[in-house]
Amino acid sequence: MTSINAIETAERRFGASNYHPLPVVLTHGEGCYVWDTEEHRYLDMMSAYSAVSHGHANPRLIATMTRQASQLGVVSRAFYSDQLAPFLEKLCNLSGMDMALPMNTGSEAVETGIKAARKWAYEVKGVAPDKAEIIVCRGNFHGRTIAAVAMSSEAQYRKNFGPFPDGFRLIDYNDTEALKATINENTAAFIVEPIQGEGGIIVPGKGYLSQCAEICRQHNVLLICDEIQTGLGRTGSFLACDHDAVRPDGLMLGKALGGGLYPVSAFLARRSILDRFTPGDHGSTFGGNPLAAAIASEALQILIDDALIDNSAKMGRYMAAALNTLQSPLITSIRGRGLLLGIEINPQHATARQVCERLMERGILTKETHNTVVRLAPPLIIDKSKIDWAVDRINATLQSFTNQP
Ligand SMILES: *Cc1c(COP(=O)(O)O)cnc(C)c1O
């Protein structure tokens, strides 16, 4: 048995230290649980940043993946495959969008959305060459590529990675007046997360998104929602936009689209945006490959067949209600929607990281976002008994910080 120290040392010797993992070495997973090298079981309240909504080793997804992998894996878009069109059709129908462009990671879907919005601005809206602007929100997270970092307001994400591409304007999140004031004749799009996930599970005021949609419509600006984290049932509806009855002009999906097994993402949009692309404009060697298409199709089908979206809404309400009964000076607030919840920790008592470390000792795995928020985002298949167990452990963990001599 290799010790945690040996594994940490080896990873740090041969791998860049761009993450700070909790000291646990996982070897297998099933459903809502993962196990470490010593067969300790943990409830996964992290779900790989919401990528594992279907649970670990979902049998239908494993079957689809192995069947398709032995049938046909990757051919590139130089040829048609029998898997891509049915997947895109299903994805468009479920999300109410006209067309989709498949990629792999979330960041690539974001990059695709930026390119699509700019192309639309020049070719349809008539913005002067190289003048297109995209408005984004402070506290956003749109990924780690250079363009995504150029959109970020987070100093650490940017430090020593410049120079950055131009054409992004930052405004405060949850501020429709700022949106109005920042739009000009060169504005191509407003890109926004319906709930800021990595930013600390920040839920905007009621009606924010629908007001943004109205402002964008009035000014011929595209409303593009980054639902890479909030989409596919995570917040209790298929899209988080659905809570506000908003149909955006463009939409990024990723994470759970790959069923927790494979990177699959897409940028979806109205026809008038995505039909600007012609062969050679944009692409990806792996994007939309048969294996990806088969897995993502099945991942979407399972959301429906197993009523995971409804379960997310119900279990999310149940967990939020249970968490709200907890009495601890560590809790500043509890926020979120569906099964995307966060506990804001009072920094006078503990850092969120310390809480996560003690949760781990009690069999719950999750990760802080920023220094003060403990994220709770289990697989969407979770049930009441597991939530009861988890809330009990969370309570004991919080008490452990204040009961000390
Ligand atoms: C995770 C995330 C991304 C980036 O996805 P990657 O697959 O890590 O590139 C973009 N936007 C949001 C809202 C995310 O949560």
JSON list of C-alpha atoms in Angstrom, two decimals, residues 46 49-50 137-143 154 157 173 192-204 226-231 234-235 240 255 335-337 339-344 366-377:
[
{"chain": "A", "resi": 46, "resn": "MET", "atom": "CA", "xyz": [-18.21, 17.42, -4.89]},
{"chain": "A", "resi": 49, "resn": "TYR", "atom": "CA", "xyz": [-17.23, 20.14, -9.87]},
{"chain": "A", "resi": 50, "resn": "SER", "atom": "CA", "xyz": [-20.69, 18.87, -10.92]},
{"chain": "A", "resi": 137, "resn": "CYS", "atom": "CA", "xyz": [-19.51, 39.81, -14.69]},
{"chain": "A", "resi": 138, "resn": "ARG", "atom": "CA", "xyz": [-17.13, 40.25, -11.81]},
{"chain": "A", "resi": 139, "resn": "GLY", "atom": "CA", "xyz": [-16.68, 37.00, -9.92]},
{"chain": "A", "resi": 140, "resn": "ASN", "atom": "CA", "xyz": [-17.32, 34.93, -13.04]},
{"chain": "A", "resi": 141, "resn": "PHE", "atom": "CA", "xyz": [-15.72, 31.61, -13.83]},
{"chain": "A", "resi": 142, "resn": "HIS", "atom": "CA", "xyz": [-15.57, 30.70, -17.49]},
{"chain": "A", "resi": 143, "resn": "GLY", "atom": "CA", "xyz": [-12.52, 28.42, -17.45]},
{"chain": "A", "resi": 154, "resn": "GLU", "atom": "CA", "xyz": [-9.80, 37.13, -10.21]},
{"chain": "A", "resi": 157, "resn": "TYR", "atom": "CA", "xyz": [-6.23, 33.58, -12.33]},
{"chain": "A", "resi": 173, "resn": "TYR", "atom": "CA", "xyz": [-23.00, 40.60, -11.15]},
{"chain": "A", "resi": 192, "resn": "VAL", "atom": "CA", "xyz": [-23.37, 35.31, -17.65]},
{"chain": "A", "resi": 193, "resn": "GLU", "atom": "CA", "xyz": [-23.74, 32.37, -15.28]},
{"chain": "A", "resi": 194, "resn": "PRO", "atom": "CA", "xyz": [-27.33, 32.07, -13.96]},
{"chain": "A", "resi": 195, "resn": "ILE", "atom": "CA", "xyz": [-25.72, 31.19, -10.61]},
{"chain": "A", "resi": 196, "resn": "GLN", "atom": "CA", "xyz": [-22.02, 31.90, -10.13]},
{"chain": "A", "resi": 197, "resn": "GLY", "atom": "CA", "xyz": [-20.61, 28.50, -9.20]},
{"chain": "A", "resi": 198, "resn": "GLU", "atom": "CA", "xyz": [-16.86, 28.84, -8.67]},
{"chain": "A", "resi": 199, "resn": "GLY", "atom": "CA", "xyz": [-17.48, 32.44, -7.63]},
{"chain": "A", "resi": 200, "resn": "GLY", "atom": "CA", "xyz": [-18.99, 31.08, -4.41]},
{"chain": "A", "resi": 201, "resn": "ILE", "atom": "CA", "xyz": [-22.51, 29.79, -5.30]},
{"chain": "A", "resi": 202, "resn": "ILE", "atom": "CA", "xyz": [-23.80, 33.33, -5.78]},
{"chain": "A", "resi": 203, "resn": "VAL", "atom": "CA", "xyz": [-27.54, 33.43, -6.55]},
{"chain": "A", "resi": 204, "resn": "PRO", "atom": "CA", "xyz": [-28.69, 36.69, -8.15]},
{"chain": "A", "resi": 226, "resn": "ASP", "atom": "CA", "xyz": [-22.66, 29.72, -19.28]},
{"chain": "A", "resi": 227, "resn": "GLU", "atom": "CA", "xyz": [-24.50, 26.71, -17.83]},
{"chain": "A", "resi": 228, "resn": "ILE", "atom": "CA", "xyz": [-21.49, 24.44, -17.78]},
{"chain": "A", "resi": 229, "resn": "GLN", "atom": "CA", "xyz": [-21.99, 24.01, -14.05]},
{"chain": "A", "resi": 230, "resn": "THR", "atom": "CA", "xyz": [-25.64, 24.99, -13.53]},
{"chain": "A", "resi": 231, "resn": "GLY", "atom": "CA", "xyz": [-27.09, 23.11, -16.51]},
{"chain": "A", "resi": 234, "resn": "ARG", "atom": "CA", "xyz": [-27.93, 20.64, -11.29]},
{"chain": "A", "resi": 235, "resn": "THR", "atom": "CA", "xyz": [-30.18, 23.44, -9.97]},
{"chain": "A", "resi": 240, "resn": "ALA", "atom": "CA", "xyz": [-30.96, 27.20, -14.53]},
{"chain": "A", "resi": 255, "resn": "LYS", "atom": "CA", "xyz": [-19.26, 18.97, -17.21]},
{"chain": "A", "resi": 335, "resn": "ARG", "atom": "CA", "xyz": [-27.30, 29.51, -0.52]},
{"chain": "A", "resi": 336, "resn": "GLY", "atom": "CA", "xyz": [-27.90, 27.83, -3.81]},
{"chain": "A", "resi": 337, "resn": "ARG", "atom": "CA", "xyz": [-30.57, 26.06, -5.77]},
{"chain": "A", "resi": 339, "resn": "LEU", "atom": "CA", "xyz": [-28.27, 20.33, -5.61]},
{"chain": "A", "resi": 340, "resn": "LEU", "atom": "CA", "xyz": [-25.85, 23.23, -6.00]},
{"chain": "A", "resi": 341, "resn": "LEU", "atom": "CA", "xyz": [-25.59, 24.47, -2.43]},
{"chain": "A", "resi": 342, "resn": "GLY", "atom": "CA", "xyz": [-22.95, 26.34, -0.51]},
{"chain": "A", "resi": 343, "resn": "ILE", "atom": "CA", "xyz": [-22.35, 27.07, 3.16]},
{"chain": "A", "resi": 344, "resn": "GLU", "atom": "CA", "xyz": [-20.61, 30.39, 3.74]},
{"chain": "A", "resi": 366, "resn": "THR", "atom": "CA", "xyz": [-16.02, 18.22, -0.92]},
{"chain": "A", "resi": 367, "resn": "LYS", "atom": "CA", "xyz": [-13.91, 21.22, -1.78]},
{"chain": "A", "resi": 368, "resn": "GLU", "atom": "CA", "xyz": [-14.09, 24.84, -0.84]},
{"chain": "A", "resi": 369, "resn": "THR", "atom": "CA", "xyz": [-14.70, 27.55, -3.39]},
{"chain": "A", "resi": 370, "resn": "HIS", "atom": "CA", "xyz": [-12.86, 30.72, -2.54]},
{"chain": "A", "resi": 371, "resn": "ASN", "atom": "CA", "xyz": [-11.74, 30.74, 1.08]},
{"chain": "A", "resi": 372, "resn": "THR", "atom": "CA", "xyz": [-15.12, 30.90, 2.71]},
{"chain": "A", "resi": 373, "resn": "VAL", "atom": "CA", "xyz": [-17.63, 28.67, 0.93]},
{"chain": "A", "resi": 374, "resn": "VAL", "atom": "CA", "xyz": [-18.07, 24.92, 1.37]},
{"chain": "A", "resi": 375, "resn": "ARG", "atom": "CA", "xyz": [-19.75, 23.58, -1.74]},
{"chain": "A", "resi": 376, "resn": "LEU", "atom": "CA", "xyz": [-22.33, 20.79, -1.45]},
{"chain": "A", "resi": 377, "resn": "ALA", "atom": "CA", "xyz": [-23.08, 19.33, -4.86]}
]
